[in-house]
Amino acid sequence: MSSNLEALGITPEKIRAYDQRIPRYTSYPTAPFFTPDFDPDEWEKYIEETSAKADDLSLYVHIPFCRKRCLFCACNVIVTRKEGVADEYLDYLEREIELFAKRYHGAGRAIQLHLGGGTPNFLDHEQMARLLKMLSSRFTFTDENERSIEVDPRIATPEDIDAFYHQHGFRRISFGVQDFNPETQAAIGRGQTRDITFENVARARETGFKSVNIDLIYGLPKQTVQTWTNTVDAIISLRPDRIALYNFAFLPTKLAHQRTLDDADMPTPAEKLDMFIAAHDRLVAAGWEFIGMDHYALKDDSLTRAQREGSLRRNFMGYTTLRGTDLAAFGVSSISDFQNAFAQNVKKLTVYKRMIDEGKLPLERGLALSDDDRARRYMIEEIMCNGVLRFDADTGVEGFNVGEVVREEKDALAPLAEDGLLTIESDALHVTDKGRVFLRNIAVVFDSYLKRARSGKPLFSRAV
């Protein structure tokens, strides 16, 4: 059987040519360009402005705790088994939410909630109920609000899965798997049997979750093409609704815990490329559609339908069908995403607690968006989500002409068009099926921040 990528004209040589270190564009401008000079008073002003609009709101809560560190992880986590740490954290979360609520006093409805980490199921059932109660006491949730949770299968029980659904109202659940190969799991410090994962997914299905997501990572130590395809084939047999297929970001100069990983155990670039091709082709052949940016969804999934309809959106929680909602985030390192500003909380728990004790929102850095930022954010999101950038689109910025900006970048876009990644017609830029594999390479053309940062550019993960 011929490769799906080969059928699109995507050769290993072409993938290597586009395998650059560029942003993932979970936001624009990207987080490395947030600044500690962002004025806390200005952030409070944006909260009040959002409140006055009374628009729908998404909520994110970061639970940073893990019982053991996985050596591949690049998330902000706190490794602990200390008793009482979760209850104390909830005390401070409640106070942070209160500080926010004093400034946010509008009628906006909460239509989405996501718990991420760390390990959200580090919380026991009583603590989870407490967290949800403190949120519902400050925000008005719609009856149909969408709740999703990230779960570590190694510590989840069938009773946990039932409670997430029946007691706490979650309908979407995401399991971290990464790889089933025992040698790889030993190398990254993550013991997780295939049976544990299969039992959790089966329980989620039986309980009634409407969407199950699985996270996988290729390029991990001790992986081979054969062990990797064994993992992918096992996941295919589970039929999760969504699959996130990540390229391992090995950044030992940036992440101290990754320095314990042995370079000699890492797959070669050629092997990583073969892993990506093998996984992509297997998933597409088995019925998943490539949404873009490492994400695959079954053909009848809401993400797939939204992309066909041109209504798919993206925020710090990933791809979403909820259009244009502001995101209020709570907990250490979490990032709020409003139409006019980004704001990231402090990453150190001690600083987080001290600032809340002082009655301050625990802001570490942020960015007020200019009109150009907001318009380019719209352009990049349309490319990343829906693959069509219409020249007469309303970006929300008066006087901003999308077609004119595209014409200004014709020299940068020309080689991408020649390679078949996109077409430029009289009224729109269209990303091709081939180009969907290289969305980041297309989006970066419109990133004015990277162009200005000629030296000292941030270190990003590779595009493929």
mmCIF file of C-alpha atoms in Angstrom, residues 5-148:
data_model
loop_
_atom_site.group_PDB
_atom_site.id
_atom_site.type_symbol
_atom_site.label_atom_id
_atom_site.label_comp_id
_atom_site.label_asym_id
_atom_site.label_seq_id
_atom_site.Cartn_x
_atom_site.Cartn_y
_atom_site.Cartn_z
ATOM 1 C CA LEU A 5 2.018 11.261 2.396
ATOM 2 C CA GLU A 6 3.708 9.974 -0.760
ATOM 3 C CA ALA A 7 0.387 10.250 -2.580
ATOM 4 C CA LEU A 8 0.356 13.930 -1.596
ATOM 5 C CA GLY A 9 3.888 14.381 -2.910
ATOM 6 C CA ILE A 10 5.386 14.674 0.562
ATOM 7 C CA THR A 11 8.780 12.999 0.462
ATOM 8 C CA PRO A 12 11.163 12.497 3.389
ATOM 9 C CA GLU A 13 13.443 15.075 1.777
ATOM 10 C CA LYS A 14 10.610 17.612 1.708
ATOM 11 C CA ILE A 15 9.763 16.988 5.351
ATOM 12 C CA ARG A 16 13.399 17.472 6.346
ATOM 13 C CA ALA A 17 13.491 20.736 4.405
ATOM 14 C CA TYR A 18 10.546 22.097 6.384
ATOM 15 C CA ASP A 19 11.564 20.661 9.754
ATOM 16 C CA GLN A 20 12.501 24.012 11.271
ATOM 17 C CA ARG A 21 12.274 25.244 14.855
ATOM 18 C CA ILE A 22 9.231 27.527 14.701
ATOM 19 C CA PRO A 23 6.286 28.297 17.030
ATOM 20 C CA ARG A 24 3.340 25.966 17.550
ATOM 21 C CA TYR A 25 0.994 29.006 17.460
ATOM 22 C CA THR A 26 -1.226 28.026 20.366
ATOM 23 C CA SER A 27 -1.340 31.807 20.576
ATOM 24 C CA TYR A 28 -0.297 34.821 18.554
ATOM 25 C CA PRO A 29 1.814 36.598 19.556
ATOM 26 C CA THR A 30 3.495 33.512 21.009
ATOM 27 C CA ALA A 31 4.277 33.180 24.729
ATOM 28 C CA PRO A 32 8.048 33.885 24.468
ATOM 29 C CA PHE A 33 7.143 37.448 23.491
ATOM 30 C CA PHE A 34 5.038 38.084 26.594
ATOM 31 C CA THR A 35 6.724 40.647 28.814
ATOM 32 C CA PRO A 36 7.100 41.096 32.598
ATOM 33 C CA ASP A 37 6.531 44.803 31.945
ATOM 34 C CA PHE A 38 2.840 44.134 31.376
ATOM 35 C CA ASP A 39 1.069 46.411 33.862
ATOM 36 C CA PRO A 40 -1.151 44.603 36.427
ATOM 37 C CA ASP A 41 -3.496 47.605 36.426
ATOM 38 C CA GLU A 42 -3.814 47.295 32.663
ATOM 39 C CA TRP A 43 -4.674 43.582 33.029
ATOM 40 C CA GLU A 44 -7.404 44.445 35.521
ATOM 41 C CA LYS A 45 -8.776 46.921 32.988
ATOM 42 C CA TYR A 46 -9.006 44.162 30.376
ATOM 43 C CA ILE A 47 -10.825 41.904 32.842
ATOM 44 C CA GLU A 48 -13.398 44.642 33.445
ATOM 45 C CA GLU A 49 -13.775 45.272 29.710
ATOM 46 C CA THR A 50 -14.415 41.573 29.117
ATOM 47 C CA SER A 51 -16.907 41.570 31.965
ATOM 48 C CA ALA A 52 -18.796 44.506 30.460
ATOM 49 C CA LYS A 53 -19.214 42.697 27.142
ATOM 50 C CA ALA A 54 -20.993 39.825 28.929
ATOM 51 C CA ASP A 55 -19.760 37.420 26.249
ATOM 52 C CA ASP A 56 -19.374 33.681 26.723
ATOM 53 C CA LEU A 57 -16.333 32.612 28.703
ATOM 54 C CA SER A 58 -14.042 29.576 28.777
ATOM 55 C CA LEU A 59 -12.318 28.542 31.993
ATOM 56 C CA TYR A 60 -9.033 26.706 32.549
ATOM 57 C CA VAL A 61 -7.595 25.477 35.856
ATOM 58 C CA HIS A 62 -4.024 24.225 36.176
ATOM 59 C CA ILE A 63 -3.405 21.435 38.689
ATOM 60 C CA PRO A 64 0.411 21.260 38.743
ATOM 61 C CA PHE A 65 1.002 18.228 40.968
ATOM 62 C CA CYS A 66 2.448 14.895 39.867
ATOM 63 C CA ARG A 67 3.530 11.997 42.056
ATOM 64 C CA LYS A 68 6.573 11.374 39.866
ATOM 65 C CA ARG A 69 8.269 13.339 37.104
ATOM 66 C CA CYS A 70 8.186 11.912 33.577
ATOM 67 C CA LEU A 71 11.507 12.789 31.964
ATOM 68 C CA PHE A 72 9.994 13.751 28.600
ATOM 69 C CA CYS A 73 7.636 16.321 30.120
ATOM 70 C CA ALA A 74 7.930 20.043 29.345
ATOM 71 C CA CYS A 75 4.888 21.104 31.377
ATOM 72 C CA ASN A 76 4.985 23.151 34.562
ATOM 73 C CA VAL A 77 4.680 20.476 37.260
ATOM 74 C CA ILE A 78 5.377 20.072 40.970
ATOM 75 C CA VAL A 79 6.475 16.579 41.977
ATOM 76 C CA THR A 80 5.168 15.752 45.447
ATOM 77 C CA ARG A 81 3.502 13.127 47.618
ATOM 78 C CA LYS A 82 3.113 15.512 50.537
ATOM 79 C CA GLU A 83 -0.186 15.240 52.363
ATOM 80 C CA GLY A 84 -2.359 18.340 52.384
ATOM 81 C CA VAL A 85 -0.639 19.992 49.421
ATOM 82 C CA ALA A 86 -3.747 19.774 47.216
ATOM 83 C CA ASP A 87 -6.054 21.200 49.885
ATOM 84 C CA GLU A 88 -3.699 24.124 50.477
ATOM 85 C CA TYR A 89 -3.504 24.736 46.722
ATOM 86 C CA LEU A 90 -7.291 24.770 46.510
ATOM 87 C CA ASP A 91 -7.357 27.344 49.314
ATOM 88 C CA TYR A 92 -5.227 29.656 47.187
ATOM 89 C CA LEU A 93 -7.103 28.851 43.985
ATOM 90 C CA GLU A 94 -10.316 29.900 45.680
ATOM 91 C CA ARG A 95 -8.757 33.181 46.715
ATOM 92 C CA GLU A 96 -7.388 33.774 43.213
ATOM 93 C CA ILE A 97 -10.819 33.140 41.714
ATOM 94 C CA GLU A 98 -12.289 35.600 44.213
ATOM 95 C CA LEU A 99 -9.700 38.237 43.250
ATOM 96 C CA PHE A 100 -10.627 37.743 39.603
ATOM 97 C CA ALA A 101 -14.360 37.759 40.324
ATOM 98 C CA LYS A 102 -14.098 41.145 42.059
ATOM 99 C CA ARG A 103 -12.988 42.562 38.720
ATOM 100 C CA TYR A 104 -15.137 40.327 36.558
ATOM 101 C CA HIS A 105 -18.730 41.126 37.456
ATOM 102 C CA GLY A 106 -20.548 40.769 34.171
ATOM 103 C CA ALA A 107 -23.221 38.395 32.955
ATOM 104 C CA GLY A 108 -20.931 36.306 30.769
ATOM 105 C CA ARG A 109 -21.758 32.602 30.805
ATOM 106 C CA ALA A 110 -19.135 29.883 31.275
ATOM 107 C CA ILE A 111 -19.555 27.509 28.348
ATOM 108 C CA GLN A 112 -16.303 25.551 28.624
ATOM 109 C CA LEU A 113 -14.097 24.219 31.439
ATOM 110 C CA HIS A 114 -10.814 22.369 31.060
ATOM 111 C CA LEU A 115 -8.644 20.919 33.844
ATOM 112 C CA GLY A 116 -5.009 20.462 32.880
ATOM 113 C CA GLY A 117 -1.706 19.830 34.564
ATOM 114 C CA GLY A 118 0.338 18.282 35.939
ATOM 115 C CA THR A 119 -2.195 15.667 36.927
ATOM 116 C CA PRO A 120 -5.772 16.885 37.474
ATOM 117 C CA ASN A 121 -6.760 13.502 38.893
ATOM 118 C CA PHE A 122 -4.184 14.113 41.629
ATOM 119 C CA LEU A 123 -7.274 15.596 43.330
ATOM 120 C CA ASP A 124 -9.516 13.132 45.137
ATOM 121 C CA HIS A 125 -13.293 13.198 44.626
ATOM 122 C CA GLU A 126 -13.956 15.526 47.551
ATOM 123 C CA GLN A 127 -11.294 17.977 46.368
ATOM 124 C CA MET A 128 -12.632 17.854 42.798
ATOM 125 C CA ALA A 129 -16.128 18.602 44.046
ATOM 126 C CA ARG A 130 -14.778 21.515 46.054
ATOM 127 C CA LEU A 131 -12.996 22.953 43.007
ATOM 128 C CA LEU A 132 -16.099 22.750 40.829
ATOM 129 C CA LYS A 133 -18.254 24.280 43.561
ATOM 130 C CA MET A 134 -15.932 27.283 43.930
ATOM 131 C CA LEU A 135 -16.067 27.844 40.156
ATOM 132 C CA SER A 136 -19.856 27.514 39.926
ATOM 133 C CA SER A 137 -20.275 29.952 42.816
ATOM 134 C CA ARG A 138 -18.383 32.645 40.867
ATOM 135 C CA PHE A 139 -19.425 31.902 37.275
ATOM 136 C CA THR A 140 -22.747 31.044 35.679
ATOM 137 C CA PHE A 141 -22.365 27.785 33.765
ATOM 138 C CA THR A 142 -24.702 27.029 30.890
ATOM 139 C CA ASP A 143 -26.590 23.744 31.128
ATOM 140 C CA GLU A 144 -24.730 22.447 28.069
ATOM 141 C CA ASN A 145 -21.269 23.604 29.175
ATOM 142 C CA GLU A 146 -18.442 21.453 27.819
ATOM 143 C CA ARG A 147 -16.164 20.009 30.505
ATOM 144 C CA SER A 148 -12.908 18.218 29.698
#
